[in-house]
Coordinates of C-alpha atoms and ligand atoms in Angstrom, one line a residue:
M1 CA 155.6 -26.3 -45.9
L2 CA 151.8 -26.3 -45.7
E3 CA 150.4 -27.8 -42.4
I4 CA 146.7 -28.4 -41.9
E5 CA 145.5 -29.4 -38.5
D6 CA 142.1 -30.6 -37.5
L7 CA 140.3 -28.5 -40.1
H8 CA 136.5 -28.2 -40.0
S9 CA 134.7 -26.3 -42.8
Y10 CA 131.0 -25.7 -43.3
Y11 CA 128.5 -24.4 -45.8
G12 CA 125.9 -23.0 -43.5
L13 CA 124.9 -25.9 -41.3
S14 CA 126.5 -28.6 -43.5
H15 CA 129.6 -29.8 -41.8
I16 CA 131.7 -30.8 -44.8
L17 CA 135.4 -31.1 -43.7
Q18 CA 135.4 -33.0 -40.4
G19 CA 138.9 -32.7 -38.9
I20 CA 141.4 -32.8 -41.8
S21 CA 145.1 -33.0 -41.0
M22 CA 147.7 -33.1 -43.7
V23 CA 151.1 -31.8 -44.6
V24 CA 152.6 -30.7 -48.0
P25 CA 156.4 -30.5 -47.5
P26 CA 158.4 -28.2 -49.8
G27 CA 159.1 -29.5 -53.2
R28 CA 156.8 -32.6 -52.8
V29 CA 153.8 -33.6 -54.7
I30 CA 150.9 -34.7 -52.5
A31 CA 147.8 -36.2 -54.1
L32 CA 144.4 -35.9 -52.7
L33 CA 142.0 -38.5 -54.1
G34 CA 138.3 -39.0 -53.5
R35 CA 135.1 -39.4 -55.3
N36 CA 132.6 -36.7 -56.2
G37 CA 131.3 -34.6 -53.4
M38 CA 133.8 -35.8 -50.8
G39 CA 135.1 -32.3 -50.0
K40 CA 138.2 -32.0 -52.2
T41 CA 137.3 -28.5 -53.6
T42 CA 136.1 -27.5 -50.2
L43 CA 139.6 -28.2 -48.9
V44 CA 141.5 -26.3 -51.6
R45 CA 139.1 -23.3 -51.2
S46 CA 139.6 -23.4 -47.4
I47 CA 143.4 -23.3 -47.9
M48 CA 143.2 -20.4 -50.4
G49 CA 141.0 -18.3 -48.2
L50 CA 138.0 -18.4 -50.6
R51 CA 134.6 -18.1 -49.0
P52 CA 132.3 -20.1 -48.8
P53 CA 133.1 -22.5 -47.0
E54 CA 133.5 -21.1 -43.5
I55 CA 136.3 -22.5 -41.3
R56 CA 135.0 -23.0 -37.8
Q57 CA 137.8 -25.0 -36.3
G58 CA 141.4 -26.0 -37.0
R59 CA 144.6 -24.4 -38.2
I60 CA 146.2 -23.9 -41.6
R61 CA 149.9 -22.8 -41.5
Y62 CA 152.2 -22.0 -44.4
N63 CA 155.9 -21.5 -43.7
G64 CA 154.9 -20.4 -40.2
H65 CA 152.1 -18.0 -41.3
D66 CA 148.6 -18.6 -40.1
L67 CA 146.3 -18.7 -43.2
V68 CA 142.9 -18.9 -41.5
G69 CA 141.1 -15.6 -41.7
R70 CA 143.4 -14.1 -44.4
P71 CA 142.0 -13.0 -47.7
P72 CA 143.0 -14.9 -50.9
H73 CA 145.3 -12.2 -52.3
E74 CA 147.4 -12.3 -49.1
I75 CA 147.6 -16.0 -49.3
S76 CA 148.7 -15.9 -52.9
R77 CA 151.3 -13.3 -51.9
L78 CA 152.8 -15.9 -49.5
G79 CA 153.5 -18.1 -52.5
I80 CA 150.4 -20.3 -53.0
S81 CA 148.5 -20.4 -56.3
L82 CA 145.2 -22.3 -57.0
I83 CA 144.2 -23.6 -60.4
P84 CA 140.5 -23.9 -59.7
Q85 CA 138.3 -26.8 -61.0
G86 CA 136.9 -25.9 -64.4
R87 CA 140.1 -24.0 -65.4
R88 CA 139.1 -20.3 -65.1
V89 CA 140.8 -18.0 -67.6
F90 CA 139.7 -14.6 -68.8
P91 CA 137.7 -15.6 -71.9
S92 CA 137.9 -12.4 -73.9
L93 CA 141.6 -11.7 -73.3
T94 CA 144.3 -13.3 -75.5
V95 CA 146.5 -16.1 -74.3
E96 CA 149.4 -13.7 -73.8
E97 CA 147.3 -11.1 -72.0
N98 CA 146.0 -13.8 -69.7
L99 CA 149.6 -14.7 -68.8
R100 CA 150.9 -11.1 -68.5
I101 CA 148.3 -9.9 -66.1
A102 CA 149.0 -12.9 -63.8
W103 CA 152.6 -12.0 -63.2
R104 CA 153.9 -11.4 -59.7
P105 CA 157.6 -11.1 -58.7
P106 CA 159.1 -14.1 -56.9
R107 CA 159.5 -13.7 -53.2
D108 CA 163.1 -14.8 -53.2
G109 CA 165.8 -15.5 -55.8
Q110 CA 166.0 -19.2 -55.1
R111 CA 164.3 -20.3 -58.3
E112 CA 164.3 -18.9 -61.8
A113 CA 161.4 -16.5 -62.2
W114 CA 158.6 -17.4 -64.6
T115 CA 158.2 -15.4 -67.8
V116 CA 155.8 -15.6 -70.7
E117 CA 158.6 -17.1 -72.8
R118 CA 159.3 -19.8 -70.1
V119 CA 155.6 -20.7 -70.0
Y120 CA 155.7 -21.0 -73.8
E121 CA 158.6 -23.4 -73.5
L122 CA 156.6 -25.6 -71.2
F123 CA 153.5 -25.3 -73.3
P124 CA 154.5 -24.8 -77.0
R125 CA 150.8 -24.9 -78.0
L126 CA 150.2 -21.7 -76.1
A127 CA 153.0 -20.0 -78.0
E128 CA 151.3 -20.9 -81.3
R129 CA 148.1 -19.4 -80.0
R130 CA 149.5 -16.4 -78.2
S131 CA 147.2 -13.9 -79.9
Q132 CA 144.1 -16.0 -79.8
R133 CA 141.3 -15.2 -77.3
A134 CA 141.2 -17.6 -74.5
K135 CA 137.5 -18.5 -75.0
T136 CA 138.4 -20.0 -78.4
L137 CA 141.0 -22.4 -77.0
S138 CA 140.2 -26.1 -76.6
G139 CA 139.6 -27.5 -73.2
G140 CA 143.1 -28.9 -72.9
E141 CA 144.6 -25.7 -74.1
Q142 CA 142.6 -23.7 -71.5
Q143 CA 143.9 -26.0 -68.8
M144 CA 147.5 -25.3 -70.0
L145 CA 146.7 -21.6 -69.9
A146 CA 145.2 -21.9 -66.4
I147 CA 148.4 -23.6 -65.2
G148 CA 150.6 -21.0 -67.0
R149 CA 148.7 -18.2 -65.3
A150 CA 149.3 -19.8 -61.9
L151 CA 153.0 -20.2 -62.7
M152 CA 153.3 -16.5 -63.7
G153 CA 152.6 -15.7 -60.0
N154 CA 155.9 -17.5 -59.2
P155 CA 154.4 -19.7 -56.5
D156 CA 156.2 -22.2 -54.3
L157 CA 153.0 -24.3 -53.8
L158 CA 150.5 -25.0 -56.5
L159 CA 147.0 -26.3 -55.7
L160 CA 145.5 -28.1 -58.7
D161 CA 141.8 -29.0 -58.5
E162 CA 141.2 -31.9 -60.9
P163 CA 143.4 -30.6 -63.8
S164 CA 142.7 -33.7 -65.9
E165 CA 138.9 -33.3 -65.7
G166 CA 137.4 -33.5 -69.2
L167 CA 140.7 -34.1 -71.0
A168 CA 141.1 -36.9 -73.5
P169 CA 143.6 -39.6 -72.6
L170 CA 146.3 -38.3 -74.9
L171 CA 146.0 -34.8 -73.3
V172 CA 146.1 -36.4 -69.8
Q173 CA 149.5 -38.0 -70.8
L174 CA 150.7 -34.7 -72.0
L175 CA 149.6 -33.0 -68.8
R176 CA 151.4 -35.7 -66.8
D177 CA 154.6 -34.9 -68.6
Q178 CA 154.2 -31.2 -68.1
L179 CA 153.5 -31.6 -64.4
L180 CA 156.5 -33.9 -64.0
A181 CA 158.6 -31.2 -65.6
L182 CA 157.2 -28.7 -63.0
K183 CA 157.9 -31.2 -60.2
G184 CA 161.5 -31.2 -61.4
T185 CA 161.8 -27.5 -60.8
G186 CA 161.2 -28.1 -57.1
L187 CA 157.6 -26.7 -57.0
A188 CA 155.4 -28.3 -54.3
M189 CA 151.9 -29.4 -55.4
L190 CA 148.7 -30.5 -53.8
L191 CA 147.1 -32.4 -56.7
V192 CA 143.4 -33.1 -56.3
E193 CA 142.4 -35.8 -58.7
Q194 CA 140.0 -38.5 -59.6
N195 CA 142.4 -39.8 -62.2
V196 CA 144.3 -42.3 -60.1
G197 CA 146.9 -43.1 -62.7
L198 CA 147.9 -39.5 -63.1
A199 CA 148.1 -39.0 -59.3
M200 CA 150.1 -42.1 -58.9
A201 CA 152.6 -41.1 -61.6
L202 CA 153.3 -37.8 -59.9
A203 CA 152.8 -38.1 -56.2
D204 CA 155.2 -38.7 -53.4
E205 CA 152.4 -39.3 -51.0
V206 CA 148.6 -39.9 -51.3
Y207 CA 145.7 -39.0 -49.1
L208 CA 142.2 -40.5 -49.6
L209 CA 139.3 -38.3 -48.7
E210 CA 135.9 -39.8 -47.8
K211 CA 133.0 -37.7 -46.6
G212 CA 135.2 -34.9 -45.3
M213 CA 137.7 -37.2 -43.5
I214 CA 141.1 -38.5 -44.4
V215 CA 140.7 -42.3 -44.4
Y216 CA 144.2 -43.2 -45.7
H217 CA 147.6 -41.7 -46.0
G218 CA 150.6 -43.5 -47.6
T219 CA 152.8 -43.9 -50.6
P220 CA 151.4 -44.5 -54.1
S221 CA 153.0 -48.0 -54.1
D222 CA 151.5 -48.9 -50.8
L223 CA 148.1 -47.8 -51.9
Q224 CA 148.4 -49.7 -55.2
S225 CA 149.1 -52.9 -53.2
R226 CA 145.8 -52.5 -51.3
P227 CA 143.0 -53.0 -53.9
E228 CA 140.4 -53.2 -51.1
L229 CA 141.1 -49.5 -50.4
M230 CA 141.0 -48.5 -54.1
G231 CA 137.7 -50.3 -54.4
R232 CA 136.1 -48.9 -51.3
Y233 CA 137.1 -45.3 -51.6
L234 CA 137.8 -44.8 -55.3
G235 CA 135.3 -47.2 -56.8
L236 CA 138.0 -49.0 -58.7
S237 CA 137.9 -52.8 -59.1
K238 CA 141.1 -54.7 -59.6
Ligands
LIG1 N1 128.6 -23.5 -52.1 C1 128.1 -24.6 -51.5 N2 127.0 -24.6 -50.7 C2 126.5 -25.7 -50.1 N3 127.1 -26.9 -50.2 C3 128.1 -27.0 -51.0 C4 128.7 -25.9 -51.7 N4 129.8 -26.3 -52.4 C5 129.9 -27.7 -52.2 N5 128.9 -28.1 -51.4 C6 128.7 -29.5 -50.9 O1 129.8 -29.9 -50.2 C7 130.2 -31.2 -50.4 C8 131.6 -31.3 -50.9 O2 131.7 -30.6 -52.2 P1 133.1 -30.4 -52.9 O3 132.8 -29.5 -54.0 O4 134.1 -30.1 -51.9 O5 133.4 -31.9 -53.4 P2 134.5 -32.5 -54.4 O6 135.1 -33.6 -53.7 O7 135.3 -31.4 -54.9 O8 133.6 -33.1 -55.6 P3 133.9 -33.2 -57.2 O9 134.9 -34.3 -57.4 O10 132.6 -33.5 -57.8 O11 134.4 -31.8 -57.6 C9 129.1 -31.7 -51.4 O12 128.1 -32.4 -50.8 C10 128.6 -30.4 -52.0 O13 127.2 -30.6 -52.5
LIG2 MG1 135.6 -30.6 -56.7

């Protein structure tokens, strides 16, 4: 369980996250929605221990461990993986090399460990391209590889920063099915999105972020019944 309490993060003097509190329970998918520049990436970087930003106030706990002040490699060892915005993969390594170097043993035997073959079952396109260098993959394929790399770390919690960004509608549908399959394995996810449809299809709970503050928390169906919120905070008209 990830618990964030009254988190304040800064870039220099800019006070970006202004008292965020949220919970990601085990095995649940929590969506974080908000427009450009509202602080979504700042939040996932804060969780993952990446600097900048600088955390000046608040607590982040994961399964009882305090995360604030820990370096990213320790946080990933506790079972959290980030798929950063813009899908970073190693461009000159092949698909298979990218996957193999990301492997970490699972922390306990509760779930089946991820292997290269299991990632290929989830993403058959990667299997066909296993010897291809990552930089020659399409955008959608690179996103699959970025997710595959995160899975190879055998996380319990996946942080996904706008995985659908830049994908054509058909690929977004494919991504949704793949993420639903992952949800079925009991993996918890914090899904940062601007694609409201994708978030609604996957999430158990939704948070809306506006200028570094949580302005709404509820279920997808509750949010969908409140077009005024969707209009005000997501720029969607109904
Ligand atoms: N390294 C940085 N230094 C200074 N300011 C930054 C830095 N990174 C982000 N910011 C600012 O912090 C604010 C929040 O940015 P953030 O990247 O968290 O937004 P976001 O919600 O992820 O937006 P997007 O949807 O465009 O990715 C923005 O005003 C941005 O300009
Ligand atoms: Mg962002």
